[in-house]
XYZ file of C-alpha atoms in Angstrom:
675
model
C 21.652 -17.807 13.338
C 20.993 -18.692 9.712
C 23.206 -17.051 7.084
C 21.936 -16.593 3.557
C 25.088 -16.906 1.465
C 27.495 -13.982 1.188
C 25.650 -11.455 3.275
C 21.953 -12.019 2.508
C 21.226 -12.459 6.153
C 18.106 -13.386 8.022
C 18.570 -14.178 11.695
C 16.499 -16.604 13.681
C 17.118 -17.526 17.276
C 16.937 -21.295 17.626
C 15.620 -22.424 21.020
C 18.199 -24.286 23.050
C 16.682 -27.143 25.015
C 18.619 -28.921 27.720
C 19.686 -32.443 26.803
C 18.292 -34.536 29.611
C 18.819 -38.035 28.263
C 21.316 -40.087 26.361
C 18.735 -40.726 23.630
C 18.364 -37.029 22.838
C 22.150 -36.628 22.766
C 22.537 -39.509 20.359
C 19.803 -38.191 18.078
C 21.431 -34.757 18.065
C 24.826 -36.232 17.128
C 23.283 -38.367 14.393
C 21.501 -35.333 12.970
C 24.725 -33.330 12.929
C 26.762 -36.175 11.407
C 24.315 -37.104 8.670
C 25.496 -34.458 6.154
C 29.073 -35.768 6.474
C 28.272 -39.454 5.889
C 27.838 -39.556 2.056
C 31.607 -39.344 1.259
C 32.333 -42.249 3.651
C 29.491 -44.298 2.226
C 31.005 -43.672 -1.217
C 34.447 -44.900 -0.079
C 32.912 -48.059 1.398
C 30.895 -48.622 -1.762
C 34.007 -48.387 -3.952
C 35.806 -50.957 -1.768
C 32.922 -53.426 -2.018
C 32.639 -52.825 -5.763
C 36.383 -53.522 -6.150
C 36.125 -56.861 -4.329
C 33.090 -57.963 -6.365
C 34.711 -56.830 -9.623
C 37.864 -58.809 -8.864
C 35.785 -61.932 -8.279
C 34.158 -61.386 -11.649
C 36.889 -59.977 -13.916
C 40.295 -60.892 -12.389
C 42.884 -61.062 -15.169
C 40.345 -60.261 -17.947
C 41.904 -58.057 -20.683
C 38.495 -57.121 -22.106
C 37.234 -56.061 -18.700
C 40.368 -53.952 -18.269
C 39.677 -52.061 -21.486
C 36.037 -51.549 -20.572
C 36.748 -50.376 -17.037
C 39.416 -47.941 -18.273
C 37.073 -46.410 -20.845
C 34.319 -46.223 -18.243
C 36.668 -44.410 -15.823
C 37.641 -41.841 -18.443
C 34.019 -41.331 -19.496
C 32.841 -40.918 -15.892
C 35.589 -38.398 -15.127
C 34.726 -36.395 -18.277
C 31.015 -36.443 -17.460
C 31.785 -35.143 -13.983
C 33.837 -32.279 -15.428
C 31.069 -31.412 -17.886
C 28.326 -31.543 -15.274
C 30.269 -29.192 -13.016
C 30.342 -26.290 -15.481
C 27.523 -24.477 -13.641
C 29.317 -24.761 -10.290
C 32.396 -22.978 -9.000
C 35.784 -23.879 -10.468
C 36.961 -25.284 -7.099
C 33.994 -27.632 -6.778
C 34.353 -28.722 -10.408
C 38.040 -29.605 -10.003
C 37.488 -31.305 -6.641
C 34.707 -33.459 -8.065
C 36.743 -34.475 -11.114
C 39.788 -35.444 -9.019
C 37.643 -37.490 -6.650
C 35.938 -39.415 -9.476
C 39.236 -39.976 -11.307
C 40.996 -41.322 -8.206
C 38.095 -43.546 -7.203
C 37.559 -44.988 -10.696
C 41.324 -45.633 -11.150
C 41.521 -47.587 -7.894
C 38.354 -49.493 -8.770
C 39.793 -50.508 -12.158
C 43.032 -51.752 -10.553
C 41.161 -53.586 -7.795
C 38.869 -55.371 -10.290
C 41.755 -56.579 -12.440
C 44.534 -57.274 -9.897
C 42.624 -57.651 -6.634
C 41.917 -55.184 -3.792
C 44.612 -56.760 -1.575
C 47.323 -57.112 -4.229
C 50.491 -55.068 -3.794
C 49.813 -51.510 -2.652
C 46.112 -51.584 -3.569
C 45.000 -52.085 0.020
C 47.288 -49.320 1.324
C 46.042 -46.918 -1.342
C 42.480 -47.703 -0.318
C 43.095 -47.325 3.414
C 44.944 -44.024 2.983
C 43.380 -42.426 -0.117
C 39.772 -43.291 0.704
C 39.611 -41.492 4.069
C 41.583 -38.550 2.664
C 39.062 -38.014 -0.134
C 36.121 -38.444 2.257
C 37.611 -36.016 4.773
C 38.327 -33.447 2.034
C 34.619 -33.358 1.290
C 33.794 -33.131 4.984
C 36.155 -30.176 5.381
C 34.680 -28.487 2.324
C 31.171 -28.906 3.694
C 32.189 -27.582 7.115
C 33.817 -24.486 5.660
C 30.954 -23.824 3.297
C 28.028 -23.804 5.719
C 26.884 -24.940 9.101
C 23.457 -25.725 7.700
C 22.724 -29.415 8.300
C 20.806 -29.539 5.043
C 24.113 -29.757 3.193
C 23.548 -26.732 0.932
C 23.962 -23.007 1.362
C 20.887 -21.117 2.405
C 21.145 -18.707 -0.507
C 20.980 -21.604 -2.971
C 18.034 -22.973 -1.024
C 16.377 -19.574 -1.177
C 16.859 -19.272 -4.926
C 15.647 -22.824 -5.444
C 12.446 -22.082 -3.554
C 11.680 -19.096 -5.797
C 12.422 -20.936 -9.035
C 16.015 -19.781 -9.584
C 17.802 -22.962 -8.535
C 20.593 -22.736 -11.102
C 21.399 -19.080 -10.400
C 24.526 -18.137 -8.487
C 24.932 -15.425 -5.849
C 28.330 -13.771 -5.590
C 30.034 -12.102 -2.660
C 27.652 -9.596 -1.141
C 28.435 -5.993 -0.297
C 27.105 -5.225 3.167
C 26.315 -1.601 4.063
C 24.309 -0.163 6.957
C 20.777 -1.482 6.423
C 21.518 -2.452 2.809
C 22.829 -5.675 1.275
C 23.794 -5.816 -2.409
C 24.671 -9.174 -3.960
C 25.631 -9.854 -7.599
C 23.458 -12.477 -9.259
C 24.470 -14.680 -12.207
C 21.619 -16.510 -13.908
C 21.790 -19.802 -15.765
C 22.754 -19.221 -19.390
C 19.991 -19.953 -21.860
C 17.301 -20.828 -19.314
C 16.963 -17.752 -17.056
C 16.667 -14.025 -17.754
C 16.416 -10.837 -15.709
C 12.640 -10.939 -16.175
C 12.565 -14.189 -14.181
C 14.196 -12.418 -11.231
C 11.692 -9.564 -11.418
C 8.845 -12.090 -11.205
C 10.534 -13.856 -8.286
C 10.925 -10.734 -6.109
C 7.665 -11.250 -4.151
C 8.785 -14.811 -3.342
C 12.195 -13.605 -2.187
C 10.531 -11.005 0.049
C 8.301 -13.713 1.483
C 11.240 -16.039 2.129
C 13.158 -13.289 3.910
C 10.051 -12.054 5.755
C 10.483 -8.437 4.618
C 8.080 -6.044 2.820
C 7.746 -6.377 -0.930
C 9.289 -2.928 -1.440
C 12.397 -3.945 0.554
C 13.632 -6.281 -2.221
C 14.828 -4.835 -5.525
C 16.701 -6.127 -8.541
C 18.939 -3.986 -10.740
C 19.679 -5.704 -14.075
C 23.026 -5.173 -15.738
C 22.211 -3.147 -18.888
C 24.934 -5.016 -20.784
C 23.696 -8.507 -19.913
C 20.408 -10.406 -19.759
C 21.660 -12.807 -17.083
C 23.512 -10.535 -14.658
C 22.332 -8.040 -12.107
C 22.338 -7.055 -8.453
C 19.873 -8.143 -5.803
C 19.303 -5.400 -3.214
C 17.708 -6.077 0.157
C 16.926 -3.460 2.820
C 16.002 -5.452 5.949
C 14.761 -2.533 8.083
C 12.427 0.230 6.927
C 14.075 3.455 8.087
C 11.159 5.514 6.768
C 8.730 4.362 9.443
C 9.704 7.209 11.779
C 8.137 10.474 10.620
C 10.565 13.396 10.359
C 9.232 16.913 10.869
C 10.439 19.462 8.340
C 11.017 22.187 10.908
C 13.423 19.911 12.814
C 15.963 20.062 9.971
C 14.806 22.885 7.692
C 16.272 23.641 4.263
C 19.441 21.832 3.214
C 21.418 24.676 1.585
C 19.968 28.052 2.645
C 21.533 30.816 0.585
C 23.042 28.312 -1.843
C 22.564 27.846 -5.567
C 19.798 26.051 -7.423
C 22.598 23.867 -8.812
C 23.066 22.379 -5.333
C 20.957 19.274 -4.651
C 17.391 19.809 -3.483
C 17.007 17.519 -0.458
C 13.426 16.289 -0.156
C 13.847 13.626 2.541
C 15.611 10.267 2.888
C 15.700 6.862 1.216
C 14.803 3.740 3.128
C 18.489 3.029 3.844
C 19.052 6.512 5.296
C 20.671 8.155 2.252
C 19.425 11.674 1.345
C 16.612 11.901 -1.216
C 18.109 14.462 -3.619
C 16.908 16.095 -6.849
C 18.517 18.441 -9.392
C 16.598 20.684 -11.811
C 19.376 22.424 -13.842
C 21.753 20.417 -15.981
C 25.492 20.025 -15.431
C 27.710 19.132 -18.386
C 30.646 18.202 -16.138
C 28.517 15.753 -14.178
C 26.851 14.524 -17.382
C 23.432 15.522 -16.059
C 20.645 16.914 -18.214
C 18.216 19.585 -17.041
C 14.767 18.299 -16.230
C 11.154 19.145 -15.576
C 9.227 17.330 -12.873
C 5.847 15.604 -12.682
C 4.452 15.151 -9.160
C 1.523 12.793 -8.643
C -0.185 10.882 -5.866
C -3.644 10.042 -4.633
C -5.514 11.981 -1.973
C -3.846 11.471 1.399
C -0.554 10.191 -0.042
C 1.449 13.197 1.203
C 1.799 14.938 -2.151
C 1.118 18.348 -0.575
C 3.902 18.007 1.994
C 6.184 16.676 -0.728
C 5.480 19.789 -2.802
C 6.274 21.999 0.190
C 9.580 20.174 0.711
C 10.573 20.897 -2.871
C 9.255 24.463 -2.901
C 11.004 25.507 0.308
C 14.245 24.040 -1.024
C 13.922 26.081 -4.222
C 12.997 29.299 -2.404
C 16.097 29.176 -0.211
C 18.417 29.410 -3.236
C 19.690 32.812 -4.340
C 19.714 32.383 -8.137
C 16.157 31.347 -8.989
C 12.743 32.966 -9.473
C 9.385 31.205 -9.383
C 5.974 31.608 -10.986
C 3.067 29.733 -9.416
C -0.425 28.820 -10.598
C -2.614 27.369 -7.866
C -6.386 27.073 -8.381
C -6.769 26.304 -4.658
C -6.054 29.968 -3.850
C -2.645 29.134 -2.315
C -4.178 27.014 0.430
C -0.895 25.202 1.132
C 1.525 27.856 -0.135
C 0.144 31.069 1.370
C 3.017 31.512 3.876
C 5.401 31.552 0.903
C 3.533 34.187 -1.179
C 6.103 36.990 -0.693
C 8.744 34.831 -2.410
C 6.957 34.317 -5.736
C 7.658 36.687 -8.585
C 4.181 35.972 -10.006
C 1.388 33.960 -8.411
C -2.075 33.435 -9.923
C -5.101 31.371 -9.057
C -7.883 32.149 -11.566
C -8.111 30.130 -14.757
C -7.905 33.279 -16.922
C -4.690 34.303 -15.151
C -3.243 30.813 -15.599
C -4.058 31.037 -19.291
C -2.099 34.259 -19.693
C 0.758 32.856 -17.576
C 1.068 29.987 -20.062
C 1.182 32.491 -22.914
C 3.805 34.508 -21.054
C 5.982 31.432 -20.547
C 5.778 30.721 -24.272
C 7.070 34.218 -24.971
C 9.760 34.109 -22.283
C 11.379 30.897 -23.592
C 12.758 32.311 -26.897
C 13.841 35.529 -25.190
C 15.888 33.588 -22.624
C 17.402 31.165 -25.137
C 18.430 34.151 -27.288
C 20.178 35.730 -24.281
C 21.939 32.469 -23.356
C 23.103 31.975 -26.932
C 24.356 35.551 -27.220
C 26.387 35.049 -24.035
C 27.769 31.691 -25.224
C 25.972 29.421 -22.753
C 24.967 26.091 -24.290
C 22.796 25.519 -21.226
C 21.995 27.494 -18.113
C 24.599 27.376 -15.357
C 25.130 29.243 -12.106
C 27.459 31.784 -13.756
C 24.582 32.899 -15.993
C 22.687 34.252 -12.979
C 25.427 36.762 -12.117
C 26.511 39.976 -13.803
C 28.408 39.043 -16.960
C 31.951 40.218 -16.263
C 33.708 37.277 -17.922
C 34.804 38.019 -21.529
C 34.120 34.359 -22.355
C 30.437 35.059 -21.764
C 30.154 38.446 -23.413
C 27.587 39.444 -25.989
C 30.058 41.987 -27.456
C 31.728 41.067 -30.710
C 35.042 42.631 -29.638
C 35.494 40.082 -26.827
C 35.259 42.585 -23.965
C 33.077 41.934 -20.942
C 29.548 43.172 -21.562
C 28.403 43.617 -17.953
C 24.843 42.500 -18.732
C 22.595 41.643 -15.788
C 22.405 37.929 -15.052
C 19.617 35.520 -15.911
C 18.317 33.604 -12.851
C 17.009 30.082 -13.192
C 13.243 30.126 -13.686
C 10.785 27.637 -12.161
C 7.141 27.658 -13.281
C 4.912 25.561 -11.023
C 1.383 24.457 -11.952
C -0.334 23.087 -8.862
C -3.398 20.851 -9.348
C -2.596 20.991 -13.043
C -5.535 18.719 -13.849
C -7.776 21.768 -13.445
C -5.565 23.904 -15.696
C -5.277 21.211 -18.335
C -9.027 20.718 -18.311
C -9.505 24.405 -19.090
C -6.570 24.987 -21.419
C -6.280 21.667 -23.243
C -3.333 19.303 -23.682
C -1.500 21.612 -26.078
C -1.082 24.241 -23.385
C 2.023 22.634 -21.865
C 3.442 20.799 -24.878
C 5.576 23.597 -26.292
C 6.681 24.645 -22.812
C 7.743 21.128 -21.841
C 9.683 20.591 -25.047
C 11.558 23.918 -25.168
C 11.862 25.341 -21.657
C 14.815 23.215 -20.487
C 17.158 24.896 -22.969
C 16.062 28.311 -21.642
C 17.169 27.685 -18.056
C 13.602 26.957 -16.994
C 11.987 24.067 -15.158
C 8.317 23.190 -15.446
C 6.801 21.489 -12.401
C 3.363 19.947 -12.863
C 1.501 18.547 -9.866
C -1.741 16.579 -10.075
C -3.379 13.552 -8.498
C -3.513 11.142 -11.433
C -1.493 11.655 -14.658
C -3.751 9.421 -16.761
C -4.421 9.886 -20.469
C -7.583 11.878 -19.799
C -5.671 14.314 -17.563
C -2.396 14.953 -19.393
C -1.183 14.132 -22.895
C 1.346 11.317 -23.217
C 3.651 13.635 -25.163
C 3.652 16.187 -22.361
C 4.090 13.532 -19.690
C 7.110 12.070 -21.465
C 8.630 15.518 -22.025
C 8.505 16.310 -18.304
C 11.240 13.751 -17.655
C 11.457 13.671 -13.845
C 8.940 11.816 -11.693
C 8.078 12.177 -8.013
C 5.519 9.426 -7.452
C 3.674 9.156 -4.145
C 1.185 6.426 -3.274
C -1.308 5.504 -6.002
C -4.486 3.395 -5.861
C -3.432 0.604 -8.249
C -0.734 -0.728 -10.543
C -2.305 0.950 -13.574
C -1.834 4.376 -11.994
C 1.755 3.428 -11.120
C 2.356 2.667 -14.806
C 1.385 6.231 -15.708
C 4.165 7.598 -13.504
C 7.052 5.131 -13.409
C 8.943 3.508 -16.313
C 8.507 -0.232 -16.837
C 12.140 -0.866 -15.903
C 11.588 0.747 -12.498
C 8.436 -1.293 -11.881
C 10.251 -4.487 -12.920
C 13.052 -3.635 -10.493
C 10.578 -3.768 -7.594
C 8.937 -0.337 -7.326
C 5.333 -0.665 -6.157
C 3.720 2.618 -4.979
C 0.302 0.938 -5.003
C 1.453 -1.089 -1.986
C 1.248 2.068 0.131
C -1.687 3.870 -1.501
C -2.430 6.580 1.091
C -1.576 4.479 4.136
C 2.004 5.804 4.340
C 1.931 9.543 3.594
C 5.161 10.864 2.170
C 6.458 7.554 0.774
C 7.568 8.040 -2.817
C 9.784 7.028 -5.705
C 11.999 9.624 -7.387
C 13.159 9.224 -10.997
C 15.204 12.095 -12.447
C 18.550 12.892 -14.109
C 21.510 12.861 -11.740
C 20.079 10.042 -9.608
C 21.805 6.655 -10.085
C 19.491 4.309 -11.944
C 19.853 1.690 -9.231
C 18.183 4.210 -6.892
C 15.050 4.576 -9.009
C 13.326 1.612 -7.353
C 14.396 2.632 -3.819
C 11.526 4.161 -1.836
C 12.036 7.449 -0.041
C 9.989 9.642 2.234
C 9.545 13.403 2.334
C 9.331 15.327 5.579
C 6.149 16.275 7.391
C 4.916 19.882 7.653
C 3.077 20.702 10.877
C 1.390 23.857 12.130
C 4.670 24.785 13.819
C 6.368 24.975 10.410
C 4.315 27.987 9.256
C 6.488 30.570 11.020
C 9.656 29.123 9.492
C 8.042 29.129 6.047
C 7.137 32.797 6.510
C 10.723 33.516 7.487
C 11.965 31.818 4.327
C 9.572 33.859 2.185
C 10.666 37.119 3.815
C 14.341 36.216 3.389
C 13.823 35.442 -0.282
C 11.835 38.629 -0.905
C 14.740 40.672 0.470
C 17.765 38.605 -0.598
C 16.666 36.288 -3.374
C 16.989 36.828 -7.092
C 14.874 39.479 -8.792
C 13.355 38.962 -12.192
C 15.835 39.779 -14.950
C 15.105 42.425 -17.643
C 14.890 39.798 -20.400
C 12.207 37.736 -18.687
C 10.361 40.792 -17.411
C 10.151 42.459 -20.833
C 9.047 39.287 -22.617
C 6.345 38.605 -20.024
C 5.075 42.199 -20.079
C 4.953 42.191 -23.883
C 2.433 39.358 -23.733
C 0.692 39.798 -20.393
C 0.707 43.597 -20.122
C -0.772 44.827 -16.859
C -1.520 41.253 -15.823
C 2.228 40.981 -15.212
C 3.420 44.545 -14.650
C 0.702 45.115 -12.038
C 0.810 41.573 -10.654
C 0.040 41.034 -7.021
C 3.187 41.339 -4.919
C 3.328 40.923 -1.165
C 5.312 43.661 0.563
C 7.005 42.077 3.557
C 7.977 45.492 4.928
C 4.417 46.879 4.881
C 2.584 47.546 8.107
C -0.055 45.081 9.197
C -2.606 47.910 9.275
C -4.105 49.035 5.989
C -4.185 52.765 5.163
C -7.968 52.588 4.722
C -8.321 51.604 8.341
C -6.285 54.565 9.620
C -7.860 57.986 10.266
C -6.039 61.289 10.606
C -7.363 63.202 13.581
C -6.923 66.529 11.717
C -8.680 65.325 8.569
C -12.328 66.553 8.171
C -14.921 63.812 8.280
C -17.136 65.505 5.593
C -16.160 66.426 2.033
C -15.990 70.177 1.313
C -18.778 69.914 -1.308
C -21.132 68.426 1.261
C -20.543 70.838 4.128
C -23.662 72.967 3.362
C -26.091 70.059 3.174
C -28.589 69.705 5.994
C -29.072 65.993 6.626
C -32.540 66.698 8.093
C -33.850 68.551 5.009
C -36.120 66.726 2.534
C -34.729 65.984 -0.932
C -36.162 68.098 -3.781
C -38.867 66.612 -6.000
C -37.795 64.950 -9.275
C -38.524 66.733 -12.564
C -40.121 65.194 -15.663
C -38.011 62.416 -17.111
C -35.630 62.376 -14.216
C -36.607 58.795 -13.382
C -35.491 57.452 -16.776
C -32.458 55.113 -16.661
C -29.204 56.574 -17.877
C -28.599 53.521 -20.122
C -31.370 51.936 -22.145
C -31.313 48.224 -21.437
C -33.319 47.241 -24.530
C -34.678 48.679 -27.715
C -31.404 50.164 -28.959
C -28.876 48.551 -31.240
C -25.712 50.491 -32.137
C -24.731 50.879 -35.769
C -21.756 48.778 -37.081
C -19.176 51.521 -36.603
C -20.344 52.205 -33.056
C -20.460 48.472 -32.339
C -16.848 48.059 -33.426
C -15.908 50.970 -31.207
C -17.743 49.412 -28.269
C -16.009 46.081 -28.932
C -12.619 47.793 -28.983
C -13.531 49.457 -25.702
C -14.520 46.079 -24.240
C -11.142 44.637 -25.271
C -9.415 47.557 -23.563
C -11.444 46.907 -20.412
C -10.358 43.258 -20.421
C -6.758 44.425 -20.753
C -7.145 46.896 -17.923
C -8.561 44.146 -15.735
C -5.578 41.906 -16.551
C -7.545 39.296 -18.520
C -5.255 39.023 -21.519
C -6.707 35.886 -23.156
C -10.289 36.169 -24.370
C -12.808 34.457 -26.602
C -16.406 34.884 -27.790
C -17.788 33.343 -24.614
C -16.257 36.181 -22.588
C -18.507 38.635 -24.505
C -21.781 36.938 -23.544
C -22.971 39.821 -21.344
C -21.808 42.388 -23.914
C -23.826 40.639 -26.637
C -26.905 40.596 -24.424
C -26.622 44.325 -23.738
C -26.025 45.355 -27.333
C -28.081 42.808 -29.246
C -25.225 41.107 -31.111
C -24.493 37.395 -31.446
C -21.324 35.495 -30.595
C -20.640 34.702 -34.294
C -20.614 38.455 -34.969
C -18.137 38.907 -32.120
C -15.992 36.075 -33.530
C -15.734 37.870 -36.856
C -14.790 41.151 -35.187
C -12.131 39.371 -33.109
C -10.623 37.972 -36.302
C -10.512 41.504 -37.690
C -8.751 42.672 -34.529
C -6.266 39.833 -35.042
C -5.532 41.021 -38.585
C -5.057 44.541 -37.256
C -2.515 43.270 -34.697
C -4.630 44.023 -31.621
C -5.021 40.297 -30.879
C -2.770 37.248 -31.272
C -3.915 33.685 -31.833
C -3.785 31.689 -28.567
C -5.275 28.509 -30.086
C -8.485 26.655 -29.299
C -10.595 29.630 -30.500
C -8.985 31.947 -27.963
C -7.204 35.244 -28.593
C -4.408 36.930 -26.664
C -4.626 40.699 -26.269
C -1.509 42.487 -27.516
C -0.860 45.267 -24.981
C -1.408 48.653 -26.623
C 1.717 50.217 -25.170
C 3.872 47.613 -26.931
C 1.701 47.492 -30.056
C 2.210 51.228 -30.470
């Protein structure tokens, strides 16, 4: 067994061979005694030096002065040289040098056999030698004569660093590290982590370093000898962590590599000193990002004080079992565009409500009926009884597609303002590079859930430099270990940022449990509050008020597929028609089309009327954000150009029928609210 200092332990079984000869026994004893010989050699050397010095300088006053000064200088040099060692070793070394040099001075001047000089030598010499032997025995059993942790640090270029007493936990060792002043910094430890992992024969991600923020030469070295993430955990085996709880309870996504729960918080908590956060989820194809998203989504949808909007251009491929739980779910790009506009309108409405009810930030009490006079919107201090305001999560899945269509500015205002409105924005995409998402938006999202990435450059887009320096390396997994991730978010201790975790695995057997969760939420979860509903409808109109909702209580059979036995199979107007009779001949002009495809161009007044009708048709269809390109077919039918349409859209904007949505796009103002 080989011990690495105060708890940094690597075990090796040394083969025990039978000693079959006296020669092997003698060699073994010599090898074990060799580390203890230097103190005895030093004692013998001092005795010989004393005898030779007496032969040379006996009775010499000048030699006495020189030897005394030399003894003092040597003792002082020993004390100075020991400043980087422990205080016990420094004192022991100085006492040994002082005693040896004092005896040597006396022996050179008076003679080694004069008076009590020989007795002092025969008693004091072995005592000093044995004191060093005892110290070496207590310090380590390593025959090399130095602790293994010092040998480890020396091999990785940190020879002068010191390791303190380690804290040993199940599958986790934490040791304080003190670097040499003026020559070593925390950056040197970060560079040495691969070497430490190699010396300990553990994966690179099993060794982390947490610098002390108040010092450039102090920190903690963390080693996790056994990867507890290797065993895949099925989600349905454990299920949600806090079913029926609050969104303020931790969202458990999986476990860390030392077995601790992988937890995330979205709302803030002033008592805990935690800020609210958004979340950016990223990972390459096959890294387990989809299962990670399901872990988070099922945790959210089992809490009673939250509502969720979802945009998924993949037509809810992964999330379809959860559809009944969403307040609003869209897949088309036009619907995503209007959802973004709705979120922009909802934010000020919610912040106004929170301010009127004296909430500096959203908390669980805000989701309930306001019966506390401290949170009343009445000026007289009486309880107002207003309906509560649930926490609001807006999730953009495969957001690279949405950003490509909407532009970087689409999420900027949401990311910067939504946290104060009791809202969390979750953006999921494969690679959050500069060409996918703006740096401003990425920084405003705050939280990071980083799965495996193809290279270190991609890791730099997701994780802060301090986390990468501490040992985080998601490129080491790529997509070879699905579910492995790093989580960086408020409420998580900073020393945990570089600890890898793993989300749970969703199998085909988990679908029924997901459907049960969705049905429970549809019946028992929070309903959209009047403030959010009105603000969304003001912007989105029928796109929100007539949004697709899944009725969990509806029969599996559609009404169109059911036939009443007593209902006639032929309409009353068609009862007198003989299906065998020939149709009457067509009259002159009866074969002309009802609408002339070409050759007719409406006058300006009629064209404006047709354009207004087209806008109304877009509104009726739920497409609330439009632009000239959406009128391509209309222009072809009526012989007008897109520039003409652009001018008419600007006129509609001045009249209040449209609102500017940016990027040459216009948002339809619903007529019922415009009136």
